[in-house]
Amino acid sequence: MADFYSMKIAGLERSLRLCPINEKLDIAAFIMFSDVEITVESAKALLAKAPDFDVILTAECKGIPLAYEMARQSGKPYVVARKSTKLYMQDVVSVAVKSITTAQEQMLHLDGEKAAMMRGKRVLLVDDVISTGESLIALEKLTAAAGGEIVGRAAVLAEGDAAKRDDLLFLEELPLFFH
């Protein structure tokens, strides 16, 4: 029988499945995919907290629904840092990333055309959950390489020590579950 952690996010009750990271630590899995209601309400709540921005940048893949919805509600564009390069991509900018939910180091890539969209623009970094901050560091490096200015870092949930950071905008704190 699976254990769950119940919490309120953007005014909505959700039960998050606890998943083992190792023998001493579990995390509560927050999955926005297929949850339109939480995506719409979280986007609305984050936009209310966000500074003025010109473009949203997120990493593939769990941040995409949130970035899209924030872009739709704000009328501003969003850019996705891809996990692999595609044939259509030219003048690619790439950085390495290692996150708590990924077994090995990954790369994030930004197409040159998308980088040009960010040049000289105020960029809002967006993700579903910020934990170790490694994905954010990769997005920060991509923004710098593209010539954008980071004006904010936003997430639905800040997990563990990320909730203590004063440079993050988030809706709720998500604890880590040690045993």
PDB file of C-alpha atoms in Angstrom, residues 71-144:
ATOM      1  CA  ALA A  71       2.325  32.291 -21.191  1.00  0.00           C
ATOM      2  CA  ARG A  72      -1.323  31.864 -22.208  1.00  0.00           C
ATOM      3  CA  GLN A  73      -2.600  33.827 -19.223  1.00  0.00           C
ATOM      4  CA  SER A  74       0.027  36.587 -19.514  1.00  0.00           C
ATOM      5  CA  GLY A  75       0.088  36.814 -23.303  1.00  0.00           C
ATOM      6  CA  LYS A  76       3.896  36.526 -23.248  1.00  0.00           C
ATOM      7  CA  PRO A  77       6.032  33.902 -25.005  1.00  0.00           C
ATOM      8  CA  TYR A  78       7.727  30.898 -23.465  1.00  0.00           C
ATOM      9  CA  VAL A  79      10.836  28.960 -24.434  1.00  0.00           C
ATOM     10  CA  VAL A  80      11.631  25.334 -23.618  1.00  0.00           C
ATOM     11  CA  ALA A  81      15.204  24.188 -22.991  1.00  0.00           C
ATOM     12  CA  ARG A  82      15.309  20.785 -24.689  1.00  0.00           C
ATOM     13  CA  LYS A  83      16.876  17.586 -23.314  1.00  0.00           C
ATOM     14  CA  SER A  84      18.276  16.680 -26.727  1.00  0.00           C
ATOM     15  CA  THR A  85      19.133  18.546 -29.882  1.00  0.00           C
ATOM     16  CA  LYS A  86      16.769  18.278 -32.819  1.00  0.00           C
ATOM     17  CA  LEU A  87      17.538  18.401 -36.540  1.00  0.00           C
ATOM     18  CA  TYR A  88      15.949  21.837 -36.914  1.00  0.00           C
ATOM     19  CA  MET A  89      18.103  23.386 -34.179  1.00  0.00           C
ATOM     20  CA  GLN A  90      20.991  25.641 -35.250  1.00  0.00           C
ATOM     21  CA  ASP A  91      23.591  27.576 -33.254  1.00  0.00           C
ATOM     22  CA  VAL A  92      22.687  25.448 -30.226  1.00  0.00           C
ATOM     23  CA  VAL A  93      23.622  26.550 -26.704  1.00  0.00           C
ATOM     24  CA  SER A  94      24.037  23.602 -24.276  1.00  0.00           C
ATOM     25  CA  VAL A  95      24.620  23.151 -20.530  1.00  0.00           C
ATOM     26  CA  ALA A  96      24.816  20.138 -18.191  1.00  0.00           C
ATOM     27  CA  VAL A  97      22.265  19.516 -15.413  1.00  0.00           C
ATOM     28  CA  LYS A  98      21.927  16.955 -12.602  1.00  0.00           C
ATOM     29  CA  SER A  99      18.689  16.869 -10.611  1.00  0.00           C
ATOM     30  CA  ILE A 100      17.429  14.858  -7.641  1.00  0.00           C
ATOM     31  CA  THR A 101      14.876  12.971  -9.780  1.00  0.00           C
ATOM     32  CA  THR A 102      17.298  12.014 -12.577  1.00  0.00           C
ATOM     33  CA  ALA A 103      19.759   9.123 -12.319  1.00  0.00           C
ATOM     34  CA  GLN A 104      22.533  10.694 -14.372  1.00  0.00           C
ATOM     35  CA  GLU A 105      23.685  14.036 -15.673  1.00  0.00           C
ATOM     36  CA  GLN A 106      21.634  15.395 -18.564  1.00  0.00           C
ATOM     37  CA  MET A 107      22.104  18.221 -21.022  1.00  0.00           C
ATOM     38  CA  LEU A 108      19.758  21.102 -21.755  1.00  0.00           C
ATOM     39  CA  HIS A 109      19.845  22.716 -25.185  1.00  0.00           C
ATOM     40  CA  LEU A 110      18.539  25.992 -26.524  1.00  0.00           C
ATOM     41  CA  ASP A 111      18.046  26.567 -30.241  1.00  0.00           C
ATOM     42  CA  GLY A 112      19.779  29.683 -31.531  1.00  0.00           C
ATOM     43  CA  GLU A 113      16.457  31.132 -32.705  1.00  0.00           C
ATOM     44  CA  LYS A 114      15.011  30.760 -29.203  1.00  0.00           C
ATOM     45  CA  ALA A 115      18.167  32.216 -27.672  1.00  0.00           C
ATOM     46  CA  ALA A 116      17.695  35.263 -29.920  1.00  0.00           C
ATOM     47  CA  MET A 117      14.149  35.632 -28.521  1.00  0.00           C
ATOM     48  CA  MET A 118      15.677  36.012 -25.061  1.00  0.00           C
ATOM     49  CA  ARG A 119      18.505  38.414 -25.957  1.00  0.00           C
ATOM     50  CA  GLY A 120      18.085  41.658 -24.044  1.00  0.00           C
ATOM     51  CA  LYS A 121      14.799  40.438 -22.532  1.00  0.00           C
ATOM     52  CA  ARG A 122      13.624  40.059 -18.927  1.00  0.00           C
ATOM     53  CA  VAL A 123      13.414  36.289 -18.372  1.00  0.00           C
ATOM     54  CA  LEU A 124      11.280  34.489 -15.789  1.00  0.00           C
ATOM     55  CA  LEU A 125      12.576  30.989 -15.016  1.00  0.00           C
ATOM     56  CA  VAL A 126       9.737  28.549 -14.305  1.00  0.00           C
ATOM     57  CA  ASP A 127       9.592  24.962 -13.056  1.00  0.00           C
ATOM     58  CA  ASP A 128       7.097  22.705 -11.316  1.00  0.00           C
ATOM     59  CA  VAL A 129       9.310  21.890  -8.308  1.00  0.00           C
ATOM     60  CA  ILE A 130      12.629  23.344  -7.217  1.00  0.00           C
ATOM     61  CA  SER A 131      14.647  21.068  -4.963  1.00  0.00           C
ATOM     62  CA  THR A 132      18.429  21.061  -5.292  1.00  0.00           C
ATOM     63  CA  GLY A 133      18.378  24.017  -7.685  1.00  0.00           C
ATOM     64  CA  GLU A 134      20.501  22.223 -10.299  1.00  0.00           C
ATOM     65  CA  SER A 135      17.904  22.650 -13.049  1.00  0.00           C
ATOM     66  CA  LEU A 136      17.683  26.351 -12.201  1.00  0.00           C
ATOM     67  CA  ILE A 137      21.448  26.714 -12.477  1.00  0.00           C
ATOM     68  CA  ALA A 138      21.304  25.206 -15.968  1.00  0.00           C
ATOM     69  CA  LEU A 139      18.488  27.606 -16.954  1.00  0.00           C
ATOM     70  CA  GLU A 140      20.487  30.508 -15.514  1.00  0.00           C
ATOM     71  CA  LYS A 141      23.504  29.511 -17.634  1.00  0.00           C
ATOM     72  CA  LEU A 142      21.339  29.251 -20.753  1.00  0.00           C
ATOM     73  CA  THR A 143      19.809  32.670 -20.054  1.00  0.00           C
ATOM     74  CA  ALA A 144      23.260  34.217 -19.636  1.00  0.00           C
TER      75      ALA A 144
END
